[in-house]
Short mmCIF file of C-alpha atoms in Angstrom, two decimals:
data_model
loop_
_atom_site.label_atom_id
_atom_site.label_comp_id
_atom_site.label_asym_id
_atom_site.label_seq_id
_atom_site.Cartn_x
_atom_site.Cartn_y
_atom_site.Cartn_z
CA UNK A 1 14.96 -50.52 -16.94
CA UNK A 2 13.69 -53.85 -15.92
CA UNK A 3 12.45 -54.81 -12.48
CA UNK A 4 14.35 -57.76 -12.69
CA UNK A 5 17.47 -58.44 -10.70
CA UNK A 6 18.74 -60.11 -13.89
CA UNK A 7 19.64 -57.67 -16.82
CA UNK A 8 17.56 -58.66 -20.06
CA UNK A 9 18.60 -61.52 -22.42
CA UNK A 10 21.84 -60.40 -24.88
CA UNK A 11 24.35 -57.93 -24.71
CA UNK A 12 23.44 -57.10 -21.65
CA UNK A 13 23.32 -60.36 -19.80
CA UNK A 14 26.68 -61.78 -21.22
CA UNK A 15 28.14 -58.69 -19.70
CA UNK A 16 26.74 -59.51 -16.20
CA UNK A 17 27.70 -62.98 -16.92
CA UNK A 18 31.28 -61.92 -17.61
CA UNK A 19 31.32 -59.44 -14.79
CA UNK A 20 29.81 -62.46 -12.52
CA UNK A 21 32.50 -65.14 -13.73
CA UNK A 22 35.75 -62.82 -12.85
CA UNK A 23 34.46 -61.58 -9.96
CA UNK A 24 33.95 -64.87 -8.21
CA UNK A 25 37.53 -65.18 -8.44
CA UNK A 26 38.96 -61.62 -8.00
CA UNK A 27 36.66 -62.49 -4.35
CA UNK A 28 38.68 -65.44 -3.63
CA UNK A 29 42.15 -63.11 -4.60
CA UNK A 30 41.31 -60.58 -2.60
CA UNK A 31 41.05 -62.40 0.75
CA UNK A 32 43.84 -64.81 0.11
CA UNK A 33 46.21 -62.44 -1.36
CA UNK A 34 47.97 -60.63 1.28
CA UNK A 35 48.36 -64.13 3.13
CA UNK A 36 49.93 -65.73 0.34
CA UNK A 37 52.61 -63.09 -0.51
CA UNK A 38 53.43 -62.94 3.01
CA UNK A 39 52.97 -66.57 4.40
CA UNK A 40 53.78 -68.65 0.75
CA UNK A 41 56.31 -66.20 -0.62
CA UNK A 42 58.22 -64.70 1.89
CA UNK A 43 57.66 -61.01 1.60
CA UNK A 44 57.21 -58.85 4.53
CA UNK A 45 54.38 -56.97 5.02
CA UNK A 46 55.41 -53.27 3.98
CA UNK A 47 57.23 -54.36 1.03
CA UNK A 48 53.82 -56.55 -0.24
CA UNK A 49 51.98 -52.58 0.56
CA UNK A 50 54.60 -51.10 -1.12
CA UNK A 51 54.50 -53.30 -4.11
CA UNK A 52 50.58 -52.91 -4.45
CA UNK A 53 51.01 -49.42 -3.85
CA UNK A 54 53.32 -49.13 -6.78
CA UNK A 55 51.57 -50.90 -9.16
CA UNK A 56 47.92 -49.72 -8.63
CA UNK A 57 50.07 -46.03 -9.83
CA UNK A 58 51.10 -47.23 -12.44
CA UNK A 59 47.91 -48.91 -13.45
CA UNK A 60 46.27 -45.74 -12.89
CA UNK A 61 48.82 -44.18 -15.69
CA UNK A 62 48.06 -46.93 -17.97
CA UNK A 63 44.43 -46.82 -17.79
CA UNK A 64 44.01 -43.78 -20.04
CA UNK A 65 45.90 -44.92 -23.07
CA UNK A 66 44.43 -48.14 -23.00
CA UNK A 67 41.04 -46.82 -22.66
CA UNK A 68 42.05 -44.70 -26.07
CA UNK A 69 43.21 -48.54 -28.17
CA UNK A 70 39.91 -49.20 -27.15
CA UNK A 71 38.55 -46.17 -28.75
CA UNK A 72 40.79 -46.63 -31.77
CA UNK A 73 40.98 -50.23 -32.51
CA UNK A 74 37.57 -51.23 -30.91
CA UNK A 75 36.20 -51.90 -27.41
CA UNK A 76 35.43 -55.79 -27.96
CA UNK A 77 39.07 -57.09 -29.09
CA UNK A 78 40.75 -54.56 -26.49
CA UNK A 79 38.77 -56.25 -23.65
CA UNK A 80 39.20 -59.52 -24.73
CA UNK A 81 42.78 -59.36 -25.41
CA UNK A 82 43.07 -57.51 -22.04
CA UNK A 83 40.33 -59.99 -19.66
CA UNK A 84 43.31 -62.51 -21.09
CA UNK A 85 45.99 -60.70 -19.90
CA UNK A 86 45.16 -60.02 -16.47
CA UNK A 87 44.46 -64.13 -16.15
CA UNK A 88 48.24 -64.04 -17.14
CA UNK A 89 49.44 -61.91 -15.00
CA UNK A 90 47.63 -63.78 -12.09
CA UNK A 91 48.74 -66.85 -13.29
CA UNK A 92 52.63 -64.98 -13.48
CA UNK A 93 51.95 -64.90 -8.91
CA UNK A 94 52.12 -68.77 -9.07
CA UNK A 95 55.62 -68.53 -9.90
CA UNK A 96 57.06 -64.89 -7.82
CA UNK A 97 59.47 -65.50 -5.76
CA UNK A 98 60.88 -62.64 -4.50
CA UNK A 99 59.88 -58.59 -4.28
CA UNK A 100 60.81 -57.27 -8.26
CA UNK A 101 59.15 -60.11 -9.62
CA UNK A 102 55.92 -59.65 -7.87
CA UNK A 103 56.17 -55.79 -8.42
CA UNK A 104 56.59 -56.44 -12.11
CA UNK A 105 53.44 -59.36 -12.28
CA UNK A 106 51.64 -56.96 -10.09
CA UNK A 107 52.31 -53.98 -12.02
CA UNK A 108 51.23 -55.91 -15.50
CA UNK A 109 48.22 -57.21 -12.99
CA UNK A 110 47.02 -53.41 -12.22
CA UNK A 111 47.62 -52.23 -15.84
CA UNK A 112 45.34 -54.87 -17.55
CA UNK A 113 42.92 -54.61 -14.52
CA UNK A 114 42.63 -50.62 -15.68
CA UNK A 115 42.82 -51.18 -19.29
CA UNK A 116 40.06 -53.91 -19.21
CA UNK A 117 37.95 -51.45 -16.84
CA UNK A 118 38.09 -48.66 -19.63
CA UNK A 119 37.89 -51.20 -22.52
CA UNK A 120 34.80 -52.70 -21.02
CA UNK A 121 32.58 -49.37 -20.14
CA UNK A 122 33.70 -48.15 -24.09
CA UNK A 123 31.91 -52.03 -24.78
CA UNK A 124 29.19 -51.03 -22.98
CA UNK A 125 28.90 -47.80 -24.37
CA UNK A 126 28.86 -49.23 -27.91
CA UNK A 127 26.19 -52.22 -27.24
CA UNK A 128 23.24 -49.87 -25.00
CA UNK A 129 21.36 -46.99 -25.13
CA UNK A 130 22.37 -44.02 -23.49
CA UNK A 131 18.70 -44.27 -21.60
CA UNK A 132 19.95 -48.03 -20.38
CA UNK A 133 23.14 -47.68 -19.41
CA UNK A 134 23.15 -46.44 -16.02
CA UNK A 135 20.14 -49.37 -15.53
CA UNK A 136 23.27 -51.64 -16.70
CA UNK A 137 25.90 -50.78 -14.65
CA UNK A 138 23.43 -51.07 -11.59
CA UNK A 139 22.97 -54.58 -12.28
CA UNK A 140 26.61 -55.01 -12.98
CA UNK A 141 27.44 -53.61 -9.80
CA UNK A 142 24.68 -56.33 -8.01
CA UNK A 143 26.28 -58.69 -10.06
CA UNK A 144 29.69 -57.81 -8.81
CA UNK A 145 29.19 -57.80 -5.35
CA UNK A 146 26.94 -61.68 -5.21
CA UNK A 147 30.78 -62.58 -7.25
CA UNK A 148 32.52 -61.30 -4.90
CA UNK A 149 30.71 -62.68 -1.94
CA UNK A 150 30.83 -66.17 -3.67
CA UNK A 151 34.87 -65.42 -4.32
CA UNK A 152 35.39 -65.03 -0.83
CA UNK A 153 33.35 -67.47 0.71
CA UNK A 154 36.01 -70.02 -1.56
CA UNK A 155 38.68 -68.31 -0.60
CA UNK A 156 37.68 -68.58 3.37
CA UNK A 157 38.16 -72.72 2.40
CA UNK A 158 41.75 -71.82 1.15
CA UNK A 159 42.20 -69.83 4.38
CA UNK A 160 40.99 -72.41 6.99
CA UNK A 161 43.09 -75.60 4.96
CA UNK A 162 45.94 -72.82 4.71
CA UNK A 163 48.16 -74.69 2.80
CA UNK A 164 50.42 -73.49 -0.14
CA UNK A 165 48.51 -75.95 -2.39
CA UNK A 166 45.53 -73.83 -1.21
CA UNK A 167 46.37 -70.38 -1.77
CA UNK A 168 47.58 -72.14 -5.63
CA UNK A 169 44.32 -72.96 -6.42
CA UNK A 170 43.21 -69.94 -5.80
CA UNK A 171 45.14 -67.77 -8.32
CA UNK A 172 44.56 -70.31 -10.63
CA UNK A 173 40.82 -70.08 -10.64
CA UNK A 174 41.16 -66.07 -10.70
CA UNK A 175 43.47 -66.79 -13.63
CA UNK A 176 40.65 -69.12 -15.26
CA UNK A 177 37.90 -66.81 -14.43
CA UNK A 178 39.47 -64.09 -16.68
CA UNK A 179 39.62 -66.65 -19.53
CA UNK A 180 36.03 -67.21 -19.12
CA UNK A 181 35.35 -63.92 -19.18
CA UNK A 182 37.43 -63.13 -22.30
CA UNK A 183 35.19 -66.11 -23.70
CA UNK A 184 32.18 -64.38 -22.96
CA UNK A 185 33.36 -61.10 -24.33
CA UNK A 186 34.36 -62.46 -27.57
CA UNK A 187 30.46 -63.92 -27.84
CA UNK A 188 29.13 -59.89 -28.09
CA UNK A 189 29.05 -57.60 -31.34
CA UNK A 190 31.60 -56.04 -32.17
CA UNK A 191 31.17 -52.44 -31.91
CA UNK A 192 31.53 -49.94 -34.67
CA UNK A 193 34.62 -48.08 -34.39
CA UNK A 194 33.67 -44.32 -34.57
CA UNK A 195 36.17 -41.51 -36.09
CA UNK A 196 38.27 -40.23 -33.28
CA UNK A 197 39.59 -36.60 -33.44
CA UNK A 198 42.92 -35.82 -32.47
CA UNK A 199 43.31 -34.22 -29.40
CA UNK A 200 47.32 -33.77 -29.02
CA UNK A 201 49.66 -35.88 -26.25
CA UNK A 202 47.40 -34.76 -23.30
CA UNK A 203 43.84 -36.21 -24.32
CA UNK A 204 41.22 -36.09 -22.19
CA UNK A 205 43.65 -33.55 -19.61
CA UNK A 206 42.59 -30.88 -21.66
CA UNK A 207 38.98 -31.37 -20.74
CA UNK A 208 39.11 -29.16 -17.53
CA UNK A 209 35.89 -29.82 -16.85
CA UNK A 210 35.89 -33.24 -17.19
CA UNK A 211 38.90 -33.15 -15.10
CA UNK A 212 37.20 -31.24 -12.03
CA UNK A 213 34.21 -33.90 -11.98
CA UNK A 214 36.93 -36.51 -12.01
CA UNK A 215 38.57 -34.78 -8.90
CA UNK A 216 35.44 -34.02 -7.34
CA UNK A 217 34.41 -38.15 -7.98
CA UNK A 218 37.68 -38.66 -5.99
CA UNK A 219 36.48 -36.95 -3.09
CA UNK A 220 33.22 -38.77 -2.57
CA UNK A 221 34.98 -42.05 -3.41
CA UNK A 222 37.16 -41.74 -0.58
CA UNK A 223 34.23 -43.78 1.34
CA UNK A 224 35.71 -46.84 -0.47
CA UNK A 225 38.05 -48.14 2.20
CA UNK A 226 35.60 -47.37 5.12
CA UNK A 227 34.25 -51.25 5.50
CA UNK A 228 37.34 -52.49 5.08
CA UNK A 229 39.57 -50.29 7.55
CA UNK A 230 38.14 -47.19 8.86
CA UNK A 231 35.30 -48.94 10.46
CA UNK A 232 36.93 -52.09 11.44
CA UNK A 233 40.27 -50.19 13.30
CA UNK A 234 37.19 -47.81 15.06
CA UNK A 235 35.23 -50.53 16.54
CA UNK A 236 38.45 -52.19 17.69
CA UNK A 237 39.92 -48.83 19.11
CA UNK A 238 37.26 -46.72 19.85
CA UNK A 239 34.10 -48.45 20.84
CA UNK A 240 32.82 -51.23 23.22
CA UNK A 241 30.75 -52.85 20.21
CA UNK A 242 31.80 -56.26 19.66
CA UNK A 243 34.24 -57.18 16.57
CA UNK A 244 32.17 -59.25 15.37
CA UNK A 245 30.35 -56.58 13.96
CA UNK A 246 33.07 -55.91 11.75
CA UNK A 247 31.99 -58.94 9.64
CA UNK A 248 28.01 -57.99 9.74
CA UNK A 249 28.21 -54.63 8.40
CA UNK A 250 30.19 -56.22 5.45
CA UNK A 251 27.48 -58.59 4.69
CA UNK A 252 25.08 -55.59 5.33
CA UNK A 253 26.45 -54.05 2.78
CA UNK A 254 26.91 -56.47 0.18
CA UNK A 255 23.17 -57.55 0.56
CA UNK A 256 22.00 -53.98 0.49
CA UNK A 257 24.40 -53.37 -2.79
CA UNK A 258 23.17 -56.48 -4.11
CA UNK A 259 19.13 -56.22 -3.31
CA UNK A 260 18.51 -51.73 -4.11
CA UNK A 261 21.33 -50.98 -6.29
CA UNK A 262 19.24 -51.41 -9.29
CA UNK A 263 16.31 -49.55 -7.71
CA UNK A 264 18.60 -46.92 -6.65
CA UNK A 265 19.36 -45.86 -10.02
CA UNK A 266 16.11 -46.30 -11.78
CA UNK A 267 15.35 -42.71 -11.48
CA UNK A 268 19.26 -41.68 -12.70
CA UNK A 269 18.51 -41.08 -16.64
CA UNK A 270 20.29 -37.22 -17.20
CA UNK A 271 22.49 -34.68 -15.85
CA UNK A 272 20.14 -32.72 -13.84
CA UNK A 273 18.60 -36.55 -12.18
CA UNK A 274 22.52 -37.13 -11.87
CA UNK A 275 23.83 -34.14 -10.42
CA UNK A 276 20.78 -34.20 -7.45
CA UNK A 277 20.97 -37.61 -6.51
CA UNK A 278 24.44 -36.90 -6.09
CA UNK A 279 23.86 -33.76 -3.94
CA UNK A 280 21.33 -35.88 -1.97
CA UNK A 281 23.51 -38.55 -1.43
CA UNK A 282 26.52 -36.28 0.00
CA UNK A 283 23.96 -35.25 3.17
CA UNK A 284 23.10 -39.15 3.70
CA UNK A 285 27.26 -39.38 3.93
CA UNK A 286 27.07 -36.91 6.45
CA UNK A 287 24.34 -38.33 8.64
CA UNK A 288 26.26 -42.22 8.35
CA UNK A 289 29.32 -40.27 9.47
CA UNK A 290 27.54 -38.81 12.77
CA UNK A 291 25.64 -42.10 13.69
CA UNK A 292 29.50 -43.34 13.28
CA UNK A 293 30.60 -40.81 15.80
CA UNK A 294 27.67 -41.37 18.09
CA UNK A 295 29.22 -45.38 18.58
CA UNK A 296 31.95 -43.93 20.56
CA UNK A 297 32.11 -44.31 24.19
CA UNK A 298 28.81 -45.51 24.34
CA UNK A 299 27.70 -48.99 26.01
CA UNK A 300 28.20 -52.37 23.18
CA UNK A 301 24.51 -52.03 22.58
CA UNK A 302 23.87 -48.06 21.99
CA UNK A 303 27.44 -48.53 20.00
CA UNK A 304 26.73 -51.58 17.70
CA UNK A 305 22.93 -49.93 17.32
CA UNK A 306 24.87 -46.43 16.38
CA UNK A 307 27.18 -48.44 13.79
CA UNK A 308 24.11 -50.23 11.87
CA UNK A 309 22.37 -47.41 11.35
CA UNK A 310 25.01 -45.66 9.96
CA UNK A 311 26.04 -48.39 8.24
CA UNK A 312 22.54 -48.32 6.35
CA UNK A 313 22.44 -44.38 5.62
CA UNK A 314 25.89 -45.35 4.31
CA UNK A 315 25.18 -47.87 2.01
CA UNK A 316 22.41 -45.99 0.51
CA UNK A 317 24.63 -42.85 0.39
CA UNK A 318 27.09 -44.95 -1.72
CA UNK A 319 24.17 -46.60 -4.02
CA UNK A 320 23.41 -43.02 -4.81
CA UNK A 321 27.11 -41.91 -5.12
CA UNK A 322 27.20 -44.73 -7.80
CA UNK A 323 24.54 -43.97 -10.12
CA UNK A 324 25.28 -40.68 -10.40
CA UNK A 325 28.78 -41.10 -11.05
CA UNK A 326 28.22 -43.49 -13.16
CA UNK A 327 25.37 -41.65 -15.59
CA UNK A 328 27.81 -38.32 -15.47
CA UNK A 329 30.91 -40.14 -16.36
CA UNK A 330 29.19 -41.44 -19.62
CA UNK A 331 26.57 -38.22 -20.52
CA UNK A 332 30.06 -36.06 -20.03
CA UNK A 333 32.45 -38.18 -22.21
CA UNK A 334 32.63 -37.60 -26.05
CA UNK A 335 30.78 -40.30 -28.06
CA UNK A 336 34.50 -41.07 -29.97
CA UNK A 337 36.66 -41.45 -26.84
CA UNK A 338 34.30 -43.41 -24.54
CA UNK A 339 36.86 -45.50 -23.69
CA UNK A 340 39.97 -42.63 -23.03
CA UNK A 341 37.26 -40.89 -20.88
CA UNK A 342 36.20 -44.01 -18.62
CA UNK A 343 39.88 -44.35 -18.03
CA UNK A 344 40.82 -41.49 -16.70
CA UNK A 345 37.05 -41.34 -15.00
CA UNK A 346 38.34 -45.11 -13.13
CA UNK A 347 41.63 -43.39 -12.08
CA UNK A 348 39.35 -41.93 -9.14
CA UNK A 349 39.06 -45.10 -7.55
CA UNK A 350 42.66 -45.81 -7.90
CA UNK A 351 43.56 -42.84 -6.39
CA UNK A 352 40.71 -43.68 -3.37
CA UNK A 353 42.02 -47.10 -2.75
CA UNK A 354 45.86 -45.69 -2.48
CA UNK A 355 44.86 -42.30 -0.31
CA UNK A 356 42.19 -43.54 1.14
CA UNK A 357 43.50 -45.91 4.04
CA UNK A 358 46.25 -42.69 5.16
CA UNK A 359 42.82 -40.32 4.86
CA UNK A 360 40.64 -42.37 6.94
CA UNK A 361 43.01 -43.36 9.53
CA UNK A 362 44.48 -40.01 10.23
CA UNK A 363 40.98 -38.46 10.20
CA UNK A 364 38.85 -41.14 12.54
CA UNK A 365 41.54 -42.76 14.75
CA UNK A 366 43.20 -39.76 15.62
CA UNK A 367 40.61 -36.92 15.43
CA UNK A 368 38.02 -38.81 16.58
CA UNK A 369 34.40 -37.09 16.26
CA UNK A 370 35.88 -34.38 14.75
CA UNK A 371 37.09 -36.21 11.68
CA UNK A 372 34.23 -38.23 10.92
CA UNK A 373 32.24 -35.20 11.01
CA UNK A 374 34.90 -33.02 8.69
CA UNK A 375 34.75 -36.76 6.01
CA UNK A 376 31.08 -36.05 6.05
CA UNK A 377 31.23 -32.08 5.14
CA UNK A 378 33.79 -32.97 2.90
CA UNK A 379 31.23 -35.23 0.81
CA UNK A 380 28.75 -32.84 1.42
CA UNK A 381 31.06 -30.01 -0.39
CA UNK A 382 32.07 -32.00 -2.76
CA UNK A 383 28.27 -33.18 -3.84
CA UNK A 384 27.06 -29.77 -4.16
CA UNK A 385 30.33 -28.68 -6.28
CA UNK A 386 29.27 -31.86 -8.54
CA UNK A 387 26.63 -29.64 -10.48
CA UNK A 388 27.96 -26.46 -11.54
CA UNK A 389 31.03 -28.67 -12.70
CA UNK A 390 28.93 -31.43 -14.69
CA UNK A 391 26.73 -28.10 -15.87
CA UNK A 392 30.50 -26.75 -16.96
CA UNK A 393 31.39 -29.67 -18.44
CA UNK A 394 28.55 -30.25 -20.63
CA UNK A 395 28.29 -26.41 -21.54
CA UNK A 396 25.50 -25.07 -23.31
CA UNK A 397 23.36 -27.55 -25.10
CA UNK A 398 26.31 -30.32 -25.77
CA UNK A 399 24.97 -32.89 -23.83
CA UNK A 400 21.93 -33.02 -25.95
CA UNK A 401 24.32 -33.12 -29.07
CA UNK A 402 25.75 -35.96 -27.85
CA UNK A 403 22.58 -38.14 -26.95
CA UNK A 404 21.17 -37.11 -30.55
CA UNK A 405 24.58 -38.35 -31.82
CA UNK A 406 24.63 -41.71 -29.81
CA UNK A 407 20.93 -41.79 -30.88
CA UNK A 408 21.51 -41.60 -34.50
CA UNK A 409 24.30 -44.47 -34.97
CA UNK A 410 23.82 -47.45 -36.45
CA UNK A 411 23.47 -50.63 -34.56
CA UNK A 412 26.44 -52.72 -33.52
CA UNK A 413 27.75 -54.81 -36.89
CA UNK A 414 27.40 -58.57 -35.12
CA UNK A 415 30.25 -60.74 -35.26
CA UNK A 416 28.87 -64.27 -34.02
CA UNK A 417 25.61 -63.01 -32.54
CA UNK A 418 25.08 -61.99 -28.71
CA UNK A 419 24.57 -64.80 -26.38
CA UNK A 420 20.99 -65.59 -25.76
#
C-alpha cells in the first residue's frame, strides 16, 4: 500500500475516479432528497419514510442475485450496465408525481444501487491482489467521503435558492454522475469470468458461517446512523451543548475518514490482522459511547468537550470497523462468487440504515446512559464473537487455498486498456 492519499495509476485509480464522480452527486441527493419529495412533490413525510423504507428491502433482496450475474456474466458489464441504471432511475424522480410511482423509481433506485455495490467489489476483486485490496477500498472510502462532502456542499446551493428548478438540477447531475461513472467503468479490463459451482436456490445462505459474520457485521454497523440522528436528537434533547455542534462533528468525521482511513488499514492484510483490529475497535466503540454519556447534564462546555472526544474515539472505532470488515468479507468469500458474497455481505448496511434509526432512538433518548452504555457492550460482544466466526468460516487451512488460488490466476484479459 502506497502512502499516497491517491490510489496508484490504473485500475485502481479509475475506480476511485468512478467512486469520486457518483459520489459528488449521491452528496447533493442525499441532502436535497427528503425536501424535494416533500416540498416539490407533495408527499407527506411518513409516506416518503415508508417508501424509502420499502425499497432499501427490497434492494437488500436484490443485491444477492445481482451480485451472482456479476459472478456469471462478468463484474465489468454488470456494473456498467447497472452504474447506468441507477442514473435512470434517478432521472425516473424528475418525473414522480405521486406515492406508487416514487416507490416503484425508488425501489428500481435501491436495487441497482445494491446490484452495482456487489458488481463493483466482484470488479475489484478481479483487477487487485488479494494483498491490495483492503489498501483499495481504504482509499475508496477517502474518496467517497471528499464526494460526498463536495455533493453536499452543491446541494446546500439548491437548498438556500430552494426552488423546484433547484432541487431538478440536482437529480439530474446525480443522474449524470452515474453515466460518468459507467464511462469510467467501461475504460477497465474486463475480468476473467471464473467457473462457478452450483450451489442450489439458496447460494451463499448455505454458508452458515459466512452468514454469522454477516450478522455479526450488522451489529457493529448499527453505528451508521449515529451522526446523522442519534447524536444530533441527544444534543438537542439531552445536553446543554450548542446545536451547532451537530454540524462539526459531521465535518469531524468526514475529515478524519478522509485524512487516516488509509493509514488505518495499512496493517489489515489477513484474518488474524482482521479479526483483532476488529476486536480492538469494538472497546474504542465502547469508550466513544461513555464520553457520549458523560455530555449529559453537564455545563455546554464539559458537554460539547465530552461529545468531541467521543466523537474522535468514534471515528477511529469505525475506521477500524471498516478495514476489518472489509478484508474478512473478501478473504471469507469463494474466489467464483465474489460478487454473490459481497451482496449478501452489503445487505448489513441495508439492514443498519433501516433498524438503525428505531435502535438508536429507543436506546439513547429513552434509556439514556444506560443505552449508550448497553450500544457499546453490544459492539464490544459482537467484536470478540467476530473471530471464532471468521476462524469458522474459513475452517481449517481454506483461506490459504483461496489466496494460492487468487494467486495463481491469470491476469485480467484487457479490453481497451486501464486508464492511465
Amino acid at each position: 500500500m502506497t502512502n499516497s492519499l491517491v490510489p496508484p495509476a490504473g485500475p485502481q485509480r479509475t475506480l476511485a475516479l468512478a467512486q469520486l464522480t457518483n459520489s459528488v452527486g449521491d452528496g447533493a441527493y442525499y441532502v436535497t432528497s427528503a425536501l424535494y419529495f416533500t416540498h416539490v412533490v407533495g408527499l407527506a413525510p411518513a409516506r416518503v419514510g415508508l417508501g424509502l423504507t420499502l425499497a432499501w428491502a427490497v434492494g437488500s433482496l436484490v443485491g444477492v442475485p445481482l451480485g451472482r450475474l456479476a459472478d456469471r456474466r462478468g463484474p465489468r458489464g454488470t456494473a456498467v450496465l447497472l452504474a447506468l441504471a441507477t442514473g435512470l432511475a434517478v432521472a425516473s424522480f424528475l418525473v414522480v408525481r405521486g406515492f406508487v410511482p416514487f416507490v416503484l423509481a425508488a425501489c428500481a433506485y435501491a436495487s441497482a444501487q445494491s446490484g452495482l455495490a456487489a458488481a463493483r467489489q466482484a470488479l475489484l476483486a478481479g483487477l487487485v491482489s488479494a494483498g491490495e485490496r483492503t489498501g483499495l477500498l481504504a482509499h475508496l472510502q477517502s474518496t467517497l467521503n471528499a464526494g460526498l462532502a463536495v455533493g453536499a456542499g452543491l446541494g446546500g446551493l439548491a437548498l438556500r435558492a430552494g426552488t423546484r428548478s433547484a432541487y431538478l438540477g440536482v437529480f439530474a447531475l446525480d443522474a449524470v454522475s452515474f453515466l460518468v461513472c459507467a464511462g469510467l467503468l467501461l475504460r477497465l479490463p474486463s475480468v476473467r469470468v471464473a467457473q462457478v459451482q452450483k450451489a442450489g436456490g439458496l447460494g451463499v445462505l448455505r454458508d452458515r458461517p459466512y452468514v454469522v459474520v454477516t450478522l455479526l457485521n450488522t451489529v457493529l454497523l448499527l453505528r451508521m446512523p449515529l451522526l446523522s440522528l442519534g447524536l444530533p436528537l441527544w444534543i438537542a434533547e439531552r445536553t446543554d451543548a450548542p446545536t451547532w455542534l451537530v454540524s462539526a462533528l459531521f465535518v469531524l468525521n468526514t475529515g478524519a475518514v478522509m485524512v487516516f482511513q488509509v493509514r488505518t488499514a495499512r496493517g489489515v492484510t489477513g484474518l488474524a490482522s482482521a479479526t483483532r483490529v476488529v476486536r480492538r475497535s469494538g472497546w474504542v466503540m465502547l469508550a466513544a459511547c461513555a464520553a457520549f454519556a458523560l455530555s449529559a447534564g453537564a455545563s455546554p462546555w464539559v458537554a460539547a468537550g465530552a461529545l468531541v472526544v467521543g466523537a474522535v474515539l468514534q471515528v477511529a472505532a469505525e475506521m477500524g470497523q471498516s478495514a476489518g470488515s472489509w478484508q474478512l468479507s473478501f478473504t471469507l468469500a469463494p474466489v467464483d462468487r465474489v460478487g454473490e458474497y459481497q451482496g449478501f455481505f452489503g445487505t448489513g448496511v441495508t439492514v443498519a440504515r433501516t433498524m438503525g434509526p428505531l435502535v438508536l432512538t429507543s436506546l439513547l433518548l429513552e434509556w439514556g446512559t444506560p443505552g449508550w452504555l448497553l450500544l457499546g457492550g453490544a459492539t464490544v460482544a459482537a467484536s470478540y464473537a467476530m473471530g471464532p466466526a471468521a476462524r469458522w468460516a474459513a475452517g481449517p487451512g481454506e483461506v490459504a487455498v483461496r489466496q494460492q488460488v487468487l494467486a495463481s490466476r491469470p491476469a485480467p484479459a484487457s479490453s481497451g486498456g486501464p486508464c492511465r
